mmCIF file of C-alpha atoms in Angstrom:
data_model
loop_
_atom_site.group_PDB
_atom_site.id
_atom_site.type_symbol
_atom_site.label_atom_id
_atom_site.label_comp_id
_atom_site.label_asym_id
_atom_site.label_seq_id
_atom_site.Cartn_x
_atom_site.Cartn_y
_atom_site.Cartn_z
ATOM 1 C CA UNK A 1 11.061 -3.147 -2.770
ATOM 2 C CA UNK A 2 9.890 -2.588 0.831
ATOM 3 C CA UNK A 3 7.050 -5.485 2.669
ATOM 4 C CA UNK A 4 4.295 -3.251 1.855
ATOM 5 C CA UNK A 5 5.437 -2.645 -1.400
ATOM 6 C CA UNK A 6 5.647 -6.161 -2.621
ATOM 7 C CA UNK A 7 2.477 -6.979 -0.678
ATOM 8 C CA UNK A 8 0.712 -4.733 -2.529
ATOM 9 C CA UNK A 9 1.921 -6.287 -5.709
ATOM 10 C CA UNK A 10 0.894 -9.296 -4.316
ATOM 11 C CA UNK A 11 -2.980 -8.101 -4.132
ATOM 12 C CA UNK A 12 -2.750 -6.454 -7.316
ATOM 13 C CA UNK A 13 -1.786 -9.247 -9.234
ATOM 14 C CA UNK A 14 -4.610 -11.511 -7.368
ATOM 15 C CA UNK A 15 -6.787 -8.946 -8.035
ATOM 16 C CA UNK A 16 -6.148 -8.802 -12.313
ATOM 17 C CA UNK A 17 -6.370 -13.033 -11.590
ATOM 18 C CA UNK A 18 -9.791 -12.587 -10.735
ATOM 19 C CA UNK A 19 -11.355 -9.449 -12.645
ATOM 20 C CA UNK A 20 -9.895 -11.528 -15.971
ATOM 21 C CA UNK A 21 -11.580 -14.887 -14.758
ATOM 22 C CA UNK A 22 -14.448 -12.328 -14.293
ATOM 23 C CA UNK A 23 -14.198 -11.044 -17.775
ATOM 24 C CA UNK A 24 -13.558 -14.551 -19.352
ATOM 25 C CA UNK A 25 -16.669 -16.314 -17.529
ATOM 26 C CA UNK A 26 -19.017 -13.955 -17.810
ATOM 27 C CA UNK A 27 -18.664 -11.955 -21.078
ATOM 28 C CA UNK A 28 -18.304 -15.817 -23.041
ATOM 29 C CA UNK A 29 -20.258 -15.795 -25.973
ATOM 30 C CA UNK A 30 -21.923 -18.748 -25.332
ATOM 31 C CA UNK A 31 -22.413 -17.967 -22.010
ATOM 32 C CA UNK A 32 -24.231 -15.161 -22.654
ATOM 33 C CA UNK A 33 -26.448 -16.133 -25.800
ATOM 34 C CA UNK A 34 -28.358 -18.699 -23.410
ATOM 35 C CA UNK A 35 -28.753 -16.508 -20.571
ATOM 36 C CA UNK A 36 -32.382 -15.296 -20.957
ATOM 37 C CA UNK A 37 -32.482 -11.689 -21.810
ATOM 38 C CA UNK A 38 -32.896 -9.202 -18.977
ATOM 39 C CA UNK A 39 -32.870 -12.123 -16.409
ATOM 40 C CA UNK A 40 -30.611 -10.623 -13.558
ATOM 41 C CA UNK A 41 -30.238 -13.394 -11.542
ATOM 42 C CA UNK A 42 -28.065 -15.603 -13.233
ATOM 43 C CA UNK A 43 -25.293 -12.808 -13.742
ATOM 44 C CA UNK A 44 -26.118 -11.532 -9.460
ATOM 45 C CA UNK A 45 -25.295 -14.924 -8.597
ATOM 46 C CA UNK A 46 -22.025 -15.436 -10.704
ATOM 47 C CA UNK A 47 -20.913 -12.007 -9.208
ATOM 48 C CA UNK A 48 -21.629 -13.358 -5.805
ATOM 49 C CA UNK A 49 -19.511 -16.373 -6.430
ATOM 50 C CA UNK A 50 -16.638 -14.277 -8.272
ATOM 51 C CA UNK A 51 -16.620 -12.331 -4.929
ATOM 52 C CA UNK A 52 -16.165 -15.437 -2.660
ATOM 53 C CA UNK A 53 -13.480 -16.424 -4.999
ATOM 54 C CA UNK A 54 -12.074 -13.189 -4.472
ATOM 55 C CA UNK A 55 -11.977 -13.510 -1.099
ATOM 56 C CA UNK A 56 -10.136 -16.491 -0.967
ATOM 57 C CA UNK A 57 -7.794 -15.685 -4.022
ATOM 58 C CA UNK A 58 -6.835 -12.630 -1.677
ATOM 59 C CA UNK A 59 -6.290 -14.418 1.256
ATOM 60 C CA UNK A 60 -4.616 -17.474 -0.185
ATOM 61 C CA UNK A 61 -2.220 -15.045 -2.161
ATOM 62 C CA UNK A 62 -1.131 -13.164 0.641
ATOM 63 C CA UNK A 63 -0.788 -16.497 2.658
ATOM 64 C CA UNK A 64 1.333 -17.352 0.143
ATOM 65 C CA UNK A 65 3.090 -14.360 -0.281
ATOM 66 C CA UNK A 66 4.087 -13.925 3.592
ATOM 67 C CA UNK A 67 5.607 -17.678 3.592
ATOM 68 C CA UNK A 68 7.591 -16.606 0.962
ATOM 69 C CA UNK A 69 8.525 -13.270 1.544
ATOM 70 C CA UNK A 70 9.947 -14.678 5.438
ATOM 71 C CA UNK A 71 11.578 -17.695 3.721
ATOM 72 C CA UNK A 72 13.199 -14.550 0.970
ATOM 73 C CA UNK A 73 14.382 -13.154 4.295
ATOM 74 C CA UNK A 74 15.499 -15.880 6.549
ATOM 75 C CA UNK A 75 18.000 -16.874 3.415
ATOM 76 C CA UNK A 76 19.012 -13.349 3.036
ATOM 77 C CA UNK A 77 19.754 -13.140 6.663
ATOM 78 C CA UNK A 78 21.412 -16.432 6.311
ATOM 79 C CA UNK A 79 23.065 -15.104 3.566
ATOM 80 C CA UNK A 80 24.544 -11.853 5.256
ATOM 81 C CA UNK A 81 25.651 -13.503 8.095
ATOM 82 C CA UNK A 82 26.345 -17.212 8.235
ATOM 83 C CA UNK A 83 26.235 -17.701 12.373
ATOM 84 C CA UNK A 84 22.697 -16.230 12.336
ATOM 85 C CA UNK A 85 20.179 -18.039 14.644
ATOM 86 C CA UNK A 86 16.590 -18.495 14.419
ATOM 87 C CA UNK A 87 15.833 -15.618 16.529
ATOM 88 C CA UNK A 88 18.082 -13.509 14.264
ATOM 89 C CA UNK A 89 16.169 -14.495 11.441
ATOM 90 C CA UNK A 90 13.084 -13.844 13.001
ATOM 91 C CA UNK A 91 14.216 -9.912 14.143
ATOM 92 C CA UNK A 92 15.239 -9.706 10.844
ATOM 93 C CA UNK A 93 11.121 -10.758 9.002
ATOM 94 C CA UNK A 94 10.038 -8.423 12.064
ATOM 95 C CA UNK A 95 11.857 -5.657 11.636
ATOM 96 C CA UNK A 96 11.109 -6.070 7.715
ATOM 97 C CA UNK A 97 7.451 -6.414 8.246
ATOM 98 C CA UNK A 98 6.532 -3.330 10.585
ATOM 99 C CA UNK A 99 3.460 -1.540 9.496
ATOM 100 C CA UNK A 100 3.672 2.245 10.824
ATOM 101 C CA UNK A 101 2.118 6.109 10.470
ATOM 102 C CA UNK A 102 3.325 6.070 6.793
ATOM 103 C CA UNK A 103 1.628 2.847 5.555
ATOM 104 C CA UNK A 104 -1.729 3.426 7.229
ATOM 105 C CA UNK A 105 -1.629 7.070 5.419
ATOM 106 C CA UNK A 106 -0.689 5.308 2.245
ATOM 107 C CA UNK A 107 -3.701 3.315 2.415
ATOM 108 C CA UNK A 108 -6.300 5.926 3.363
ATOM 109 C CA UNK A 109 -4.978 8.394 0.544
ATOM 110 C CA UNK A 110 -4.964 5.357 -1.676
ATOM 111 C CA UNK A 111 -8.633 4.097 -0.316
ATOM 112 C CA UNK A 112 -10.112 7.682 -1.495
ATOM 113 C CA UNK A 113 -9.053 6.778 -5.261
ATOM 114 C CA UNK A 114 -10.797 3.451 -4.617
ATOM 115 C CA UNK A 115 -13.855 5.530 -3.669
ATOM 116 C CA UNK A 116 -13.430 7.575 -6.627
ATOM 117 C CA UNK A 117 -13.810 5.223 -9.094
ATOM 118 C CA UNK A 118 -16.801 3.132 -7.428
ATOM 119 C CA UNK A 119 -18.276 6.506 -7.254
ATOM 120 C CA UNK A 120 -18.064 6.871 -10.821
ATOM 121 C CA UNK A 121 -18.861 3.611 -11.897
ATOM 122 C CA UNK A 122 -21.929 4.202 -9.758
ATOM 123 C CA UNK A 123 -22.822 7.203 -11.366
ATOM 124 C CA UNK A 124 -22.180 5.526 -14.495
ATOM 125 C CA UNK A 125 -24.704 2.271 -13.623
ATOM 126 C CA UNK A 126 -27.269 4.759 -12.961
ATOM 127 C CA UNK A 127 -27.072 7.087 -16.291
ATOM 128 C CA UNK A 128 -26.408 3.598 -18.275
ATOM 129 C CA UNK A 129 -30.038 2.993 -17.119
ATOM 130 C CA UNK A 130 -30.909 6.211 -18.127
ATOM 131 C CA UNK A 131 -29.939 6.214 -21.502
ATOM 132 C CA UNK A 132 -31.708 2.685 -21.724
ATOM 133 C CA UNK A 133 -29.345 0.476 -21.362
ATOM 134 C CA UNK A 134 -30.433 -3.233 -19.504
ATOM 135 C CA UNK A 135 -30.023 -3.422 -15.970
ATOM 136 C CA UNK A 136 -28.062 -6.205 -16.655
ATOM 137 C CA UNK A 137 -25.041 -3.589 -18.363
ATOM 138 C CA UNK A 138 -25.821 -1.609 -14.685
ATOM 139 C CA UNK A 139 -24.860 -4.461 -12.734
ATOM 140 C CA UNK A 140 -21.874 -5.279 -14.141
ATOM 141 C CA UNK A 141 -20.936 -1.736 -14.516
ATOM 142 C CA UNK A 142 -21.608 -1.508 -10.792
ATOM 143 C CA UNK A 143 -19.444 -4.449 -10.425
ATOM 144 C CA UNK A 144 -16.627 -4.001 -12.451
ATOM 145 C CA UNK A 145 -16.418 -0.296 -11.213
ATOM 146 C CA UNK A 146 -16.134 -1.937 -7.677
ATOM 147 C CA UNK A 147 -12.935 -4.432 -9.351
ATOM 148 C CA UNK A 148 -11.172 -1.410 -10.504
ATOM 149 C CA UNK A 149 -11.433 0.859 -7.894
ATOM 150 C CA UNK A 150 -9.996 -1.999 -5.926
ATOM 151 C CA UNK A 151 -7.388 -2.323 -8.528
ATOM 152 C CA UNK A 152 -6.615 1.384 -8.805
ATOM 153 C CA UNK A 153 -6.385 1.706 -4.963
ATOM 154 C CA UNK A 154 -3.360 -0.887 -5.088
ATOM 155 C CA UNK A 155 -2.006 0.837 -8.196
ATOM 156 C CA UNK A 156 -2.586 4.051 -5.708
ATOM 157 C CA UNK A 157 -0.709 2.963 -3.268
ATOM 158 C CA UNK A 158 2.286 1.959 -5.331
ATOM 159 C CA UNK A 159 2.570 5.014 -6.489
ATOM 160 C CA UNK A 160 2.251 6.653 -3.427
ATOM 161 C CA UNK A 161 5.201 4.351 -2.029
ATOM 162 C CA UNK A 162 7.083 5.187 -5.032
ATOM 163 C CA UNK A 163 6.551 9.326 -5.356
ATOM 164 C CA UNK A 164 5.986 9.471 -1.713
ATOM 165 C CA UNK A 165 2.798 10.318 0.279
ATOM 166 C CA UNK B 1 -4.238 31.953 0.352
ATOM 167 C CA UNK B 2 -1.938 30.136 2.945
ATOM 168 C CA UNK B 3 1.727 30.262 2.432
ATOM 169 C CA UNK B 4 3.434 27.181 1.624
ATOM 170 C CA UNK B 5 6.165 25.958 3.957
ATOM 171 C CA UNK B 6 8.731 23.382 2.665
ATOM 172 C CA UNK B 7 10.050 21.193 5.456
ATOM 173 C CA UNK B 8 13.594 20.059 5.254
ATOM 174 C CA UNK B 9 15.506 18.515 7.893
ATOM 175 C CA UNK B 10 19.195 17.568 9.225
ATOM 176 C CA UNK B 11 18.080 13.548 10.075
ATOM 177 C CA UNK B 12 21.506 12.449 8.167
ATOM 178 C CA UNK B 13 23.958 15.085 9.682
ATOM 179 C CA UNK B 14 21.998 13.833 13.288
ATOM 180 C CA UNK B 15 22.978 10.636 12.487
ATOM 181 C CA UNK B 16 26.282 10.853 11.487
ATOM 182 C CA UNK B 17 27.006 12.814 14.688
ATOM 183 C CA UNK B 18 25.301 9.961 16.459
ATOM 184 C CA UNK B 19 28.219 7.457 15.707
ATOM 185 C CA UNK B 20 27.264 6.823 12.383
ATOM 186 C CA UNK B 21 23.571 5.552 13.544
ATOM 187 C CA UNK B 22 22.137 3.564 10.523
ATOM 188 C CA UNK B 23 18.323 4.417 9.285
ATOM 189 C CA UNK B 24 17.986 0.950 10.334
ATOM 190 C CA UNK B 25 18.569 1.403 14.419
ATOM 191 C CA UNK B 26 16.978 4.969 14.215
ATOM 192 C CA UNK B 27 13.716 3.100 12.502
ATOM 193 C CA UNK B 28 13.924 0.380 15.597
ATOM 194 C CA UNK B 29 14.136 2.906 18.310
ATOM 195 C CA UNK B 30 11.383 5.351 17.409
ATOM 196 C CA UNK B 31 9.038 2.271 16.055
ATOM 197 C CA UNK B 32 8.543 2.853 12.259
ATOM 198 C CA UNK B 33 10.108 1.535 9.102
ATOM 199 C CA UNK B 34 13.269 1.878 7.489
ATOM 200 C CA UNK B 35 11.676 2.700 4.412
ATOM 201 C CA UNK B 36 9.669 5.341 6.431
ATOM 202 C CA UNK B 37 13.132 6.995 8.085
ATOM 203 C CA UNK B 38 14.543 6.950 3.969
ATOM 204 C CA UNK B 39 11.194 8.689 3.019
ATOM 205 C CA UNK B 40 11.511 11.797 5.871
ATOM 206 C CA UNK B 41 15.067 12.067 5.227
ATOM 207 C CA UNK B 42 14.736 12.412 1.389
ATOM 208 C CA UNK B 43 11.589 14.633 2.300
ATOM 209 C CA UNK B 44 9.281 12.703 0.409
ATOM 210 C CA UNK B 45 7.111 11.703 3.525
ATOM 211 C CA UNK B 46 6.588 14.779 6.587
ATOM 212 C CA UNK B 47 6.194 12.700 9.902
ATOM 213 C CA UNK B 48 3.701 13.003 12.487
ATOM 214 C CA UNK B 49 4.325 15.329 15.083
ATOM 215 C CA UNK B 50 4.415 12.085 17.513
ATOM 216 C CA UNK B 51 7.116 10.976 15.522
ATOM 217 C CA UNK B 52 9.045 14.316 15.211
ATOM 218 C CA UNK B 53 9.392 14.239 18.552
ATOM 219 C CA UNK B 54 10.447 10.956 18.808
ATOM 220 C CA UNK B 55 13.166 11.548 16.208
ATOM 221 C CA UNK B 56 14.589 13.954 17.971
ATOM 222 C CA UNK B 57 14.300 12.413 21.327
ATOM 223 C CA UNK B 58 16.697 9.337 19.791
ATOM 224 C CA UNK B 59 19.175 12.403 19.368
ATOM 225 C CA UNK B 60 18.389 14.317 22.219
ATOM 226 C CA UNK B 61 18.129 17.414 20.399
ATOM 227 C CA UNK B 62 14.913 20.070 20.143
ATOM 228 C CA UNK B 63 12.490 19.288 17.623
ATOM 229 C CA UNK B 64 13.830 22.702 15.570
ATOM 230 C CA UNK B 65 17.138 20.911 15.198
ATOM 231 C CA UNK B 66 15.685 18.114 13.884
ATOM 232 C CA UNK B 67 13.124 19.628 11.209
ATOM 233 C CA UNK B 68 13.286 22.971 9.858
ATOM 234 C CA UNK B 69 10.681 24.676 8.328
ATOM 235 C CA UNK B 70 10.952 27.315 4.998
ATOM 236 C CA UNK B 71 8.467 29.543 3.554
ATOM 237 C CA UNK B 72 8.252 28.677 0.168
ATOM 238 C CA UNK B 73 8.485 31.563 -2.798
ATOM 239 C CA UNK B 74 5.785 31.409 -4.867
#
């Protein structure tokens, strides 16, 4: 598995961390029977802080991820070739780690299935309210439509990687 | 309706003839990815034309040489 690949693994799974922490928090039982009924500003501010915790899950994961994706290639390097020097090692995380054409049409084909489904969910939110549903069922529908299509773009561009793009 | 073209190309013969050049050094010296060289030469990723002409500048051949286009049957 290429950089990218594995990178986008990376985001993926930091992105199911935090959708199920989502689900868990927010959709508890007793969580919800004592929120007052229709009240939207309880659940806009626990989305607000599930997106700062997104943020930082996202950045602290791929952090984490480079650190140990150059330390998986400075003892492969090491590996390969015994008398390899530092600056060996680090040609060998460069030359690993180059982003080109092919990547950054990855990710816009990719971002369009993201768009997709916050398009629908959209869509969805709106006709939810329609067919009288609370705008508390739009909001997260809005939200979680937002989670996915994040999700979906990373699943996108897996596949894209994978069947070519 | 437009035709469809299928783009093939002779990256692995151009590299053989190029002492053996490994997708590695071909990916350093026109500025992209391994992975990227394995995806043109399986045919699974059509570069840009910038890179085309890269390609085939490493092997100082004509673009034609490098990539080859069919008309597809239908």
């Amino acid at each position: 598995m290429s950089y990218q690949e594995t990178r986008t693994g990376a985001s993926i799974f930091s992105g199911i961390l935090v959708f199920a922490a989502y689900c868990l928090y927010a959709f508890n039982p007793t969580r919800m029977a004592a929120l007052p009924a229709g009240d939207l500003k309880p659940w806009a501010t626990t989305m607000l802080i599930f997106i700062a915790i997104g943020i930082g899950v996202a950045i602290v994961t791929q952090i984490l991820f480079h650190i140990l994706f150059s330390i998986f290639l400075a003892a492969r390097s090491k590996i390969e070739n015994e008398q390899s020097d530092d600056k060996d090692i680090k040609r060998a995380i460069d030359r690993e780690m180059v982003e080109d054409e092919r990547d950054r049409q990855i990710e816009l084909k990719s971002m369009r299935i993201g768009f997709i489904v916050a398009g629908v969910g959209f869509v969805s939110a709106l006709l939810a309210v329609v067919f009288g549903y609370s705008p508390v069922v739009m909001l997260n529908i809005f939200y979680l439509s937002f989670m996915a299509g994040s999700l979906l773009e990373g699943a996108g561009q897996l596949f894209y990687y994978r069947r070519g793009a | 309706m437009p035709k469809k073209f299928e783009i093939s190309n002779n990256i692995r013969r151009l590299r053989f003839f190029a002492n053996e050049m490994t997708q590695q050094d071909l990916a350093e010296k026109v500025g992209v990815s391994r992975q990227t060289i394995i995806a043109i030469e399986s045919g699974k990723y059509s570069p840009s034309l910038e890179l085309a002409f890269r390609i085939a500048d490493v092997f100082g051949v004509g673009i034609g040489e490098v990539f080859q286009c069919e008309l597809k049957s239908e």
